[in-house]
Amino acid sequence: MHRSLIIDNSRIELEETDSTNAYLSQLIRDRPIAEGTVVVAHHQTSGRGQKGTQWYSTPNESLTFSLYLKPYFLPIDKQFLLNIAICNGISTCLKQYISHVKIKWPNDIFIDNKKCGGVLIENTISNGKLASSVIGLGLNLNQKTFPENLPHATSISMHTNRTYPIDTFLTNLCKYLDYSYRQLQEGKWEVLKETYLHNLLGIGCPQRFFDAIGVFTGIILGITPAGELIVQKGEKEVHYALKEIQFIF
Ligand code: BTN
């Protein structure tokens, strides 16, 4: 028998907030809340991106939400698997609309070398375990244009010429996220990793990169258990942590 869904069992809908990640993190500090709770904002005024960046979104066109999970069963040295599960859930869902959606390592969602979504995971560790996780997702859904300073952004709508009701889209996406999270809970870690690698942008193809030494052509071979990117660089296999390598498109 299927267990009921964890993700989206409870939803908090906000007209406006600075950041759904900030809102949810504060909520967790204030009172006990159910695992799987989703906080979605129609308008996010100060969205946080990775590496201290800002996340651009537009009211009623972007999907901006955060999800509360308690993956205490996951050893800390396996926490990258949570990132894998989330990226798989998003990419599998989006493939219903656009067949060539890819995951750009470590957790960007790409269509044709342009970014349409991003993930910001903020974990709390307690007694050597992952006590709680606030997972923020930003998805460009209905935008038809982007500002000039975001030349590498795209949206689902720009590829399908359709407009999506944000609520229903979120409900559907959460089902896919729930499916991948269940795989994670059930220890199907190899399956999760295979799906991630299958959808990884550029894997196995020569591609231009930039690292601390300079520009080079390399080939993505895979990821380490800690989530580092393994790149064939000349004769060597080099492992890169976040910020140590950039893709050149
Ligand atoms: C990235 O830089 O690629 C990650 C972007 C994550 C943005 C989402 S939008 C909802 C949630 N709230 C935030 O403040 N950030 C995340």
XYZ file of N, CA and C and ligand atoms in Angstrom:
763
model
N 0.833 -1.199 0.000
C 0.000 0.000 0.000
C 0.876 1.261 0.000
N 0.476 2.281 -0.787
C 1.258 3.518 -0.817
C 1.061 4.312 0.461
N 2.140 4.848 0.985
C 1.974 5.743 2.116
C 1.471 7.078 1.575
N 0.831 7.855 2.467
C 0.357 9.140 1.965
C 1.555 10.062 1.756
N 1.334 11.099 0.981
C 2.435 11.998 0.651
C 2.911 12.743 1.884
N 4.236 12.900 1.990
C 4.775 13.740 3.063
C 4.836 15.184 2.555
N 5.426 15.318 1.376
C 5.688 16.672 0.876
C 4.383 17.340 0.442
N 4.148 18.517 0.984
C 2.956 19.325 0.686
C 1.738 18.856 1.476
N 1.965 18.114 2.585
C 0.817 17.718 3.412
C 0.204 18.935 4.101
N 1.002 19.995 4.163
C 0.490 21.242 4.719
C 1.135 22.385 3.926
N 0.318 23.373 3.567
C 0.854 24.448 2.725
C 0.513 25.815 3.313
N 1.520 26.660 3.407
C 1.304 28.036 3.870
C 1.503 28.948 2.659
N 0.446 29.708 2.344
C 0.503 30.546 1.152
C 0.633 31.993 1.581
N 1.650 32.674 1.111
C 1.878 34.063 1.501
C 1.717 34.964 0.289
N 1.073 36.086 0.502
C 0.954 37.053 -0.593
C 2.333 37.616 -0.910
N 3.076 37.973 0.168
C 4.398 38.583 -0.023
C 5.294 38.259 1.158
N 6.544 37.967 0.893
C 7.530 37.808 1.970
C 8.905 38.136 1.407
N 9.872 38.375 2.304
C 11.218 38.665 1.778
C 11.809 37.420 1.129
N 11.802 36.303 1.884
C 12.363 35.054 1.367
C 11.607 33.901 2.024
N 11.132 32.950 1.226
C 10.405 31.818 1.816
C 11.355 30.961 2.668
N 12.641 30.928 2.298
C 13.598 30.191 3.142
C 13.715 30.855 4.516
N 13.823 32.182 4.507
C 13.941 32.910 5.774
C 12.659 32.722 6.597
N 11.504 32.820 5.957
C 10.219 32.680 6.645
C 10.105 31.298 7.287
N 10.429 30.264 6.511
C 10.285 28.898 7.022
C 11.294 28.619 8.140
N 12.516 29.107 7.992
C 13.532 28.897 9.031
C 13.082 29.528 10.354
N 12.482 30.708 10.255
C 11.989 31.376 11.466
C 10.828 30.586 12.087
N 9.950 30.086 11.226
C 8.790 29.314 11.685
C 9.244 28.076 12.471
N 10.280 27.410 11.970
C 10.791 26.197 12.618
C 11.351 26.538 14.010
N 11.967 27.733 14.099
C 12.489 28.154 15.410
C 11.356 28.498 16.364
N 10.240 28.984 15.822
C 9.135 29.479 16.662
C 8.245 28.377 17.219
N 7.994 27.345 16.403
C 7.044 26.313 16.845
C 7.276 25.030 16.057
N 6.815 23.877 16.625
C 6.977 22.630 15.877
C 6.079 22.640 14.637
N 6.630 22.272 13.526
C 5.785 22.169 12.331
C 6.007 20.811 11.667
N 5.037 20.412 10.872
C 5.073 19.066 10.281
C 6.113 18.978 9.175
N 6.814 17.827 9.163
C 7.717 17.573 8.048
C 6.890 17.567 6.763
N 7.426 18.182 5.725
C 6.716 18.215 4.446
C 5.983 19.524 4.206
N 5.967 20.392 5.234
C 5.281 21.678 5.075
C 5.932 22.500 3.958
N 5.088 23.110 3.149
C 5.538 23.949 2.043
C 5.117 25.398 2.320
N 6.047 26.317 2.112
C 5.711 27.740 2.194
C 5.908 28.335 0.806
N 4.835 28.869 0.245
C 4.921 29.434 -1.108
C 4.541 30.912 -1.056
N 5.260 31.718 -1.831
C 4.964 33.159 -1.845
C 4.630 33.591 -3.267
N 3.560 34.387 -3.373
C 3.233 34.936 -4.698
C 4.260 35.974 -5.109
N 4.783 36.683 -4.099
C 5.795 37.702 -4.386
C 6.904 37.592 -3.346
N 8.100 37.343 -3.813
C 9.254 37.255 -2.914
C 10.132 38.480 -3.185
N 10.324 39.293 -2.154
C 10.964 40.591 -2.396
C 12.480 40.557 -2.263
N 13.011 39.562 -1.558
C 14.453 39.531 -1.348
C 14.944 38.075 -1.347
N 14.681 37.413 -2.468
C 14.999 35.986 -2.571
C 16.503 35.730 -2.493
N 16.846 34.693 -1.750
C 18.269 34.347 -1.616
C 18.647 33.309 -2.656
N 19.794 33.526 -3.293
C 20.338 32.524 -4.204
C 21.572 31.884 -3.595
N 22.194 31.005 -4.356
C 23.419 30.363 -3.880
C 24.546 31.385 -3.826
N 25.546 31.070 -3.024
C 26.779 31.861 -2.911
C 26.479 33.337 -2.626
N 25.460 33.563 -1.803
C 25.158 34.935 -1.380
C 24.542 35.799 -2.467
N 24.068 35.207 -3.548
C 23.473 36.005 -4.623
C 21.997 36.279 -4.305
N 21.385 37.097 -5.127
C 19.948 37.359 -4.994
C 19.215 36.538 -6.030
N 18.006 36.087 -5.685
C 17.218 35.327 -6.658
C 16.144 36.230 -7.240
N 16.194 36.424 -8.549
C 15.236 37.284 -9.242
C 13.917 36.537 -9.451
N 12.819 37.181 -9.087
C 11.521 36.563 -9.390
C 10.500 37.660 -9.646
N 9.428 37.322 -10.339
C 8.391 38.306 -10.625
C 7.043 37.764 -10.131
N 6.239 38.646 -9.491
C 4.984 38.211 -8.881
C 4.096 37.466 -9.872
N 3.574 36.358 -9.417
C 2.614 35.543 -10.176
C 3.148 34.947 -11.480
N 4.440 35.100 -11.716
C 5.050 34.437 -12.882
C 6.048 33.384 -12.418
N 6.754 33.696 -11.312
C 7.766 32.771 -10.793
C 7.130 31.870 -9.745
N 7.671 30.679 -9.652
C 7.283 29.796 -8.541
C 8.410 29.885 -7.504
N 8.089 30.377 -6.329
C 9.093 30.497 -5.267
C 8.532 29.850 -4.007
N 9.183 28.774 -3.563
C 8.682 28.107 -2.358
C 9.802 27.402 -1.614
N 9.506 27.071 -0.357
C 10.460 26.343 0.474
C 9.743 25.175 1.123
N 10.535 24.158 1.378
C 10.005 22.883 1.841
C 10.790 22.455 3.073
N 10.055 21.935 4.070
C 10.701 21.520 5.329
C 10.819 20.000 5.383
N 12.040 19.504 5.479
C 12.251 18.058 5.604
C 13.142 17.758 6.802
N 13.020 16.525 7.300
C 13.843 16.092 8.443
C 14.561 14.788 8.066
N 15.600 14.897 7.247
C 16.257 13.679 6.757
C 17.291 13.146 7.747
N 16.837 12.909 9.005
C 17.743 12.476 10.087
C 18.378 11.113 9.781
N 17.748 10.354 8.856
C 18.229 9.011 8.508
C 19.457 9.074 7.596
N 19.790 10.267 7.116
C 20.865 10.402 6.144
C 22.164 10.790 6.850
N 23.202 9.927 6.769
C 24.470 10.314 7.399
C 24.969 11.632 6.798
N 25.659 12.416 7.607
C 26.075 13.741 7.133
C 26.960 13.655 5.891
N 27.790 12.607 5.844
C 28.668 12.512 4.665
C 27.909 12.057 3.412
N 26.605 11.821 3.571
C 25.772 11.456 2.402
C 24.771 12.565 2.076
N 24.975 13.741 2.641
C 23.926 14.762 2.486
C 23.741 15.229 1.044
N 24.732 15.002 0.198
C 24.554 15.397 -1.202
C 23.393 14.630 -1.857
N 23.069 13.459 -1.276
C 21.959 12.670 -1.832
C 20.621 13.401 -1.706
N 20.518 14.248 -0.710
C 19.282 15.041 -0.587
C 19.183 15.997 -1.779
N 20.309 16.624 -2.088
C 20.358 17.507 -3.254
C 20.003 16.735 -4.531
N 20.531 15.521 -4.626
C 20.253 14.683 -5.793
C 18.754 14.387 -5.887
N 18.160 13.997 -4.763
C 16.727 13.649 -4.763
C 15.882 14.850 -5.207
N 16.224 16.029 -4.706
C 15.448 17.228 -5.058
C 15.605 17.545 -6.548
N 16.836 17.518 -7.034
C 17.072 17.832 -8.460
C 16.385 16.807 -9.357
N 16.416 15.539 -8.953
C 15.729 14.509 -9.755
C 14.231 14.776 -9.804
N 13.663 15.109 -8.652
C 12.219 15.377 -8.594
C 11.846 16.513 -9.533
N 12.641 17.578 -9.506
C 12.320 18.740 -10.361
C 12.488 18.363 -11.834
N 13.626 17.736 -12.166
C 13.862 17.487 -13.599
C 12.867 16.464 -14.144
N 12.522 15.454 -13.357
C 11.555 14.468 -13.851
C 10.196 15.129 -14.074
N 9.810 15.997 -13.167
C 8.544 16.709 -13.328
C 8.577 17.580 -14.591
N 9.669 18.338 -14.762
C 9.723 19.281 -15.890
C 9.786 18.574 -17.236
N 10.278 17.351 -17.234
C 10.346 16.601 -18.497
C 8.953 16.335 -19.079
N 7.922 16.418 -18.259
C 6.557 16.314 -18.793
C 6.272 17.446 -19.764
N 6.943 18.584 -19.538
C 6.658 19.767 -20.352
C 7.735 19.995 -21.415
N 8.996 19.692 -21.038
C 10.142 19.959 -21.933
C 11.087 18.769 -21.825
N 11.283 18.077 -22.935
C 12.019 16.808 -22.861
C 13.499 16.987 -22.532
N 14.082 18.127 -22.925
C 15.533 18.264 -22.794
C 15.967 19.093 -21.573
N 15.227 18.988 -20.494
C 15.630 19.645 -19.242
C 16.851 18.929 -18.677
N 17.805 19.687 -18.149
C 19.021 19.095 -17.577
C 19.304 19.666 -16.192
N 20.104 18.901 -15.435
C 20.585 19.408 -14.145
C 22.015 19.866 -14.366
N 22.288 21.117 -14.053
C 23.685 21.568 -14.110
C 24.266 21.432 -12.714
N 25.351 20.689 -12.620
C 25.954 20.451 -11.311
C 26.230 21.761 -10.579
N 25.936 21.853 -9.286
C 25.348 20.786 -8.493
C 23.816 20.779 -8.474
N 23.177 21.961 -8.617
C 21.716 21.937 -8.468
C 20.989 23.062 -9.203
N 21.444 23.320 -10.410
C 20.698 24.263 -11.253
C 19.883 23.474 -12.271
N 18.758 24.046 -12.648
C 17.925 23.394 -13.653
C 18.060 24.189 -14.953
N 18.442 23.501 -16.002
C 18.793 24.159 -17.259
C 17.958 23.645 -18.434
N 17.701 24.579 -19.369
C 17.131 24.203 -20.673
C 18.017 24.880 -21.717
N 18.574 24.125 -22.620
C 19.427 24.676 -23.691
C 20.479 25.648 -23.156
N 21.240 25.227 -22.208
C 22.328 26.056 -21.645
C 21.858 27.356 -20.982
N 20.593 27.421 -20.633
C 20.097 28.587 -19.879
C 19.396 28.094 -18.624
N 19.453 28.924 -17.573
C 18.938 28.484 -16.275
C 17.452 28.806 -16.132
N 16.662 27.817 -15.740
C 15.244 28.096 -15.481
C 14.874 27.840 -14.016
N 15.819 27.287 -13.238
C 15.494 27.069 -11.833
C 16.733 26.842 -10.987
N 16.572 27.073 -9.692
C 17.692 26.881 -8.773
C 17.194 26.396 -7.421
N 18.122 25.791 -6.678
C 17.787 25.187 -5.380
C 18.747 25.728 -4.333
N 18.201 26.098 -3.193
C 19.041 26.538 -2.081
C 18.672 25.718 -0.847
N 19.597 24.809 -0.445
C 19.313 23.929 0.696
C 20.059 24.447 1.915
N 19.321 24.665 2.998
C 19.946 25.134 4.239
C 19.674 24.088 5.327
N 20.740 23.358 5.692
C 20.620 22.253 6.645
C 20.981 22.674 8.066
N 20.329 22.042 9.032
C 20.719 22.198 10.431
C 21.213 20.849 10.923
N 22.400 20.843 11.516
C 22.967 19.587 11.998
C 22.933 19.591 13.522
N 22.434 18.467 14.089
C 22.364 18.379 15.542
C 22.780 16.964 15.949
N 23.639 16.833 16.935
C 24.175 15.536 17.374
C 24.696 14.699 16.208
N 25.393 15.331 15.312
C 25.998 14.609 14.190
C 25.000 14.108 13.169
N 23.766 14.622 13.224
C 22.750 14.189 12.229
C 22.129 15.406 11.558
N 21.557 15.143 10.382
C 20.822 16.198 9.680
C 19.467 16.353 10.367
N 19.336 17.360 11.199
C 18.114 17.488 11.992
C 16.984 18.072 11.154
N 17.297 19.104 10.389
C 16.246 19.688 9.570
C 16.848 20.327 8.337
N 16.006 20.436 7.345
C 16.469 20.955 6.082
C 15.408 21.878 5.499
N 15.826 23.092 5.185
C 14.928 24.019 4.495
C 15.393 24.063 3.044
N 14.503 23.627 2.167
C 14.877 23.488 0.757
C 14.111 24.523 -0.041
N 14.819 25.503 -0.555
C 14.167 26.574 -1.317
C 14.291 26.302 -2.803
N 13.195 26.448 -3.498
C 13.189 26.234 -4.948
C 12.652 27.467 -5.654
N 13.382 27.901 -6.624
C 12.917 29.003 -7.460
C 12.842 28.505 -8.886
N 11.680 28.679 -9.492
C 11.491 28.178 -10.855
C 10.890 29.293 -11.714
N 11.519 29.545 -12.861
C 10.973 30.526 -13.801
C 9.897 29.825 -14.615
N 8.657 30.184 -14.317
C 7.545 29.439 -14.894
C 6.897 30.192 -16.063
N 6.381 31.377 -15.760
C 5.551 32.066 -16.756
C 6.195 33.311 -17.359
N 7.447 33.579 -17.003
C 8.078 34.781 -17.562
C 8.206 34.672 -19.079
N 8.024 35.823 -19.728
C 8.208 35.859 -21.197
C 9.502 36.584 -21.554
N 9.997 37.391 -20.610
C 11.266 38.098 -20.839
C 12.020 38.165 -19.514
N 13.322 38.478 -19.588
C 14.142 38.692 -18.396
C 14.934 39.988 -18.570
N 15.336 40.599 -17.453
C 16.125 41.819 -17.571
C 17.452 41.553 -18.304
N 18.023 42.611 -18.854
C 19.257 42.465 -19.646
C 20.411 41.889 -18.846
N 20.392 42.131 -17.529
C 21.506 41.615 -16.714
C 21.376 40.114 -16.429
N 20.336 39.483 -16.959
C 20.186 38.023 -16.804
C 20.095 37.350 -18.178
N 21.171 37.466 -18.961
C 21.085 36.941 -20.332
C 21.014 35.414 -20.388
N 21.370 34.762 -19.277
C 21.374 33.290 -19.297
C 20.178 32.691 -18.560
N 19.096 33.491 -18.444
C 17.886 32.978 -17.778
C 16.833 32.611 -18.820
N 16.069 31.583 -18.508
C 14.946 31.221 -19.364
C 13.796 30.730 -18.482
N 12.643 30.507 -19.097
C 11.495 30.029 -18.320
C 10.841 28.844 -19.049
N 10.004 28.131 -18.332
C 9.274 27.016 -18.936
C 8.371 27.558 -20.054
N 7.703 28.650 -19.742
C 6.754 29.232 -20.686
C 7.416 29.654 -22.003
N 8.651 30.140 -21.920
C 9.355 30.578 -23.132
C 9.613 29.395 -24.071
N 9.577 28.190 -23.528
C 9.830 27.009 -24.367
C 8.562 26.308 -24.805
N 7.465 26.567 -24.104
C 6.239 25.831 -24.432
C 5.128 26.756 -24.948
N 5.345 28.079 -24.797
C 4.314 29.061 -25.170
C 3.005 28.853 -24.429
N 3.121 28.334 -23.219
C 1.920 28.180 -22.399
C 2.098 28.949 -21.096
N 0.995 29.204 -20.425
C 1.046 29.841 -19.110
C 0.477 28.847 -18.109
N 1.123 28.753 -16.952
C 0.746 27.699 -15.998
C 0.151 28.300 -14.718
N -0.942 27.719 -14.225
C -1.445 28.140 -12.914
C -0.435 27.681 -11.855
N 0.054 28.622 -11.081
C 1.180 28.322 -10.181
C 0.800 27.269 -9.136
N -0.393 27.373 -8.578
C -0.818 26.433 -7.520
C -0.826 24.983 -7.996
N -1.430 24.771 -9.160
C -1.531 23.394 -9.687
C -0.157 22.873 -10.069
N 0.659 23.765 -10.614
C 2.014 23.358 -10.993
C 2.776 22.895 -9.752
N 2.623 23.652 -8.677
C 3.310 23.312 -7.417
C 2.818 21.961 -6.881
N 1.510 21.739 -6.930
C 0.952 20.473 -6.435
C 1.562 19.302 -7.211
N 1.651 19.446 -8.508
C 2.214 18.385 -9.350
C 3.705 18.189 -9.041
N 4.435 19.288 -8.960
C 5.878 19.196 -8.669
C 6.130 18.490 -7.334
N 5.296 18.796 -6.346
C 5.482 18.195 -5.014
C 5.301 16.674 -5.053
N 4.470 16.183 -5.952
C 4.301 14.727 -6.081
C 5.600 14.094 -6.549
N 6.271 14.741 -7.471
C 7.555 14.220 -7.963
C 8.632 14.323 -6.878
N 8.604 15.413 -6.153
C 9.587 15.575 -5.068
C 9.351 14.508 -4.008
N 8.098 14.234 -3.735
C 7.750 13.220 -2.744
C 8.244 11.838 -3.183
N 8.093 11.555 -4.461
C 8.542 10.254 -4.994
C 10.061 10.101 -4.796
N 10.829 11.125 -5.132
C 12.291 11.026 -4.978
C 12.680 10.990 -3.505
N 11.951 11.732 -2.683
C 12.287 11.730 -1.253
C 12.020 10.349 -0.652
N 10.975 9.701 -1.146
C 10.701 8.343 -0.669
C 11.839 7.402 -1.081
N 12.347 7.566 -2.292
C 13.499 6.745 -2.725
C 14.675 6.961 -1.768
N 14.856 8.202 -1.366
C 15.949 8.517 -0.436
C 15.730 7.830 0.915
N 14.500 7.905 1.413
C 14.169 7.264 2.706
C 14.354 5.758 2.638
N 14.042 5.194 1.476
C 14.103 3.735 1.328
C 15.503 3.233 0.980
N 16.468 4.139 0.934
C 17.855 3.736 0.698
C 18.166 3.399 -0.751
N 17.319 3.883 -1.683
C 17.585 3.591 -3.110
C 18.585 4.614 -3.664
N 19.750 4.636 -3.015
C 20.701 5.711 -3.295
C 21.386 5.550 -4.642
N 21.633 4.305 -5.056
C 22.276 4.093 -6.361
C 21.339 4.506 -7.494
N 20.049 4.172 -7.343
C 19.063 4.554 -8.366
C 19.005 6.079 -8.479
N 18.995 6.741 -7.322
C 18.939 8.207 -7.318
C 20.155 8.786 -8.028
N 21.330 8.215 -7.719
C 22.555 8.735 -8.327
C 22.565 8.498 -9.837
N 22.095 7.321 -10.255
C 22.042 7.021 -11.703
C 21.130 8.013 -12.428
N 19.970 8.283 -11.839
C 19.033 9.236 -12.471
C 19.676 10.618 -12.567
N 20.357 11.008 -11.489
C 21.014 12.331 -11.480
C 22.053 12.401 -12.597
N 22.897 11.383 -12.704
C 23.959 11.397 -13.718
C 23.369 11.354 -15.123
N 22.259 10.627 -15.272
C 21.601 10.529 -16.571
C 21.133 11.917 -17.043
N 20.754 12.744 -16.076
C 20.215 14.071 -16.422
C 21.238 15.193 -16.281
N 22.488 14.824 -16.023
C 23.500 15.856 -15.747
C 23.973 16.522 -17.038
N 23.923 17.843 -17.049
C 24.317 18.612 -18.232
C 25.783 18.355 -18.579
N 26.026 17.985 -19.803
C 27.396 17.908 -20.323
C 28.151 16.637 -19.986
N 27.546 15.710 -19.272
C 28.306 14.528 -18.853
C 28.820 13.765 -20.085
N 30.107 13.439 -20.037
C 30.703 12.635 -21.113
C 31.074 13.420 -22.360
N 30.789 14.723 -22.393
C 31.078 15.517 -23.603
C 32.169 16.537 -23.302
N 33.100 16.754 -24.231
C 34.109 17.800 -24.022
C 33.426 19.155 -23.839
N 33.928 19.902 -22.897
C 33.226 21.147 -22.538
C 34.249 22.124 -21.969
N 34.040 23.432 -22.165
C 34.982 24.447 -21.676
C 34.668 24.780 -20.217
N 35.721 24.831 -19.408
C 35.593 25.162 -17.985
C 36.615 26.221 -17.619
N 36.427 26.750 -16.425
C 37.358 27.721 -15.866
C 37.629 27.288 -14.434
N 38.902 27.057 -14.080
C 39.222 26.750 -12.674
C 40.303 27.698 -12.181
N 40.910 27.422 -11.023
C 41.875 28.359 -10.427
C 43.076 28.560 -11.349
N 43.320 27.619 -12.247
C 44.493 27.722 -13.125
C 44.158 28.437 -14.432
N 42.916 28.323 -14.875
C 42.519 29.015 -16.110
C 41.470 28.246 -16.878
N 41.333 28.599 -18.158
C 40.325 27.977 -19.018
C 40.883 26.661 -19.565
N 40.051 25.653 -19.623
C 40.486 24.378 -20.206
C 39.288 23.629 -20.777
N 39.577 22.649 -21.599
C 38.520 21.756 -22.087
C 38.610 20.462 -21.299
N 37.514 20.063 -20.713
C 37.499 18.845 -19.904
C 36.231 18.058 -20.165
N 36.149 16.920 -19.515
C 34.951 16.072 -19.674
C 34.439 15.677 -18.287
N 33.176 15.931 -18.022
C 32.578 15.508 -16.741
C 32.448 13.991 -16.753
N 33.002 13.364 -15.695
C 32.942 11.903 -15.615
C 31.887 11.445 -14.612
N 31.618 12.262 -13.620
C 30.637 11.857 -12.603
C 30.775 12.726 -11.375
N 30.314 12.204 -10.239
C 30.435 12.928 -8.971
C 30.980 11.973 -7.907
N 31.650 12.524 -6.917
C 32.140 11.718 -5.793
C 30.978 11.527 -4.796
N 31.110 10.612 -3.815
C 30.027 10.454 -2.825
C 29.739 11.765 -2.076
N 30.751 12.625 -1.964
C 30.520 13.896 -1.269
C 29.892 14.938 -2.188
N 29.703 14.576 -3.457
C 29.056 15.496 -4.384
C 30.015 16.364 -5.167
N 31.314 16.082 -5.059
C 32.252 16.866 -5.873
C 32.146 16.424 -7.331
N 32.468 17.367 -8.226
C 32.393 17.062 -9.657
C 33.716 16.434 -10.107
N 33.626 15.285 -10.786
C 34.844 14.634 -11.291
C 34.995 15.005 -12.762
N 36.122 15.650 -13.062
C 36.356 16.120 -14.435
C 37.669 15.548 -14.959
N 37.616 15.023 -16.162
C 38.845 14.601 -16.853
C 39.502 15.866 -17.390
N 40.724 16.125 -16.874
C 41.439 17.328 -17.317
C 42.787 16.857 -17.829
N 42.929 16.800 -19.127
C 44.151 16.215 -19.701
C 44.242 14.763 -19.272
N 45.363 14.403 -18.668
C 45.578 13.014 -18.245
C 44.983 12.741 -16.861
N 44.604 13.828 -16.159
C 44.218 13.676 -14.743
C 42.699 13.682 -14.542
N 42.262 13.060 -13.430
C 40.875 13.199 -12.970
C 40.904 14.169 -11.799
N 40.254 15.279 -11.947
C 40.284 16.295 -10.888
C 38.901 16.359 -10.218
N 38.896 16.483 -8.880
C 37.637 16.606 -8.132
C 37.452 18.066 -7.728
N 36.318 18.615 -8.074
C 36.056 20.023 -7.776
C 34.915 20.176 -6.780
N 35.139 21.008 -5.776
C 34.057 21.398 -4.865
C 33.363 22.622 -5.470
N 32.217 22.968 -4.887
C 31.475 24.149 -5.338
C 32.413 25.358 -5.342
N 32.284 26.222 -6.265
C 33.056 27.458 -6.424
C 34.434 27.209 -7.008
N 34.867 25.955 -7.137
C 36.223 25.718 -7.646
C 36.254 25.596 -9.164
N 35.077 25.488 -9.771
C 35.016 25.328 -11.234
C 33.792 26.046 -11.779
N 33.974 26.640 -12.947
C 32.824 27.275 -13.614
C 32.704 26.731 -15.031
N 31.466 26.642 -15.481
C 31.220 26.211 -16.853
C 31.324 27.446 -17.760
N 31.847 27.281 -18.947
C 31.834 28.375 -19.928
C 30.901 27.955 -21.063
N 29.840 28.734 -21.248
C 28.885 28.365 -22.314
C 29.142 29.174 -23.561
C 20.188 29.613 -6.918
O 20.922 30.570 -6.701
O 20.237 28.974 -7.970
C 19.224 29.146 -5.858
C 17.976 29.935 -5.912
C 16.952 29.531 -4.880
C 15.801 30.490 -4.878
C 14.668 30.037 -4.012
S 13.194 30.951 -4.307
C 12.443 30.251 -2.906
C 13.508 30.122 -1.836
N 13.577 31.320 -1.031
C 14.722 31.968 -1.196
O 15.034 33.029 -0.630
N 15.508 31.307 -2.057
C 14.885 30.094 -2.520
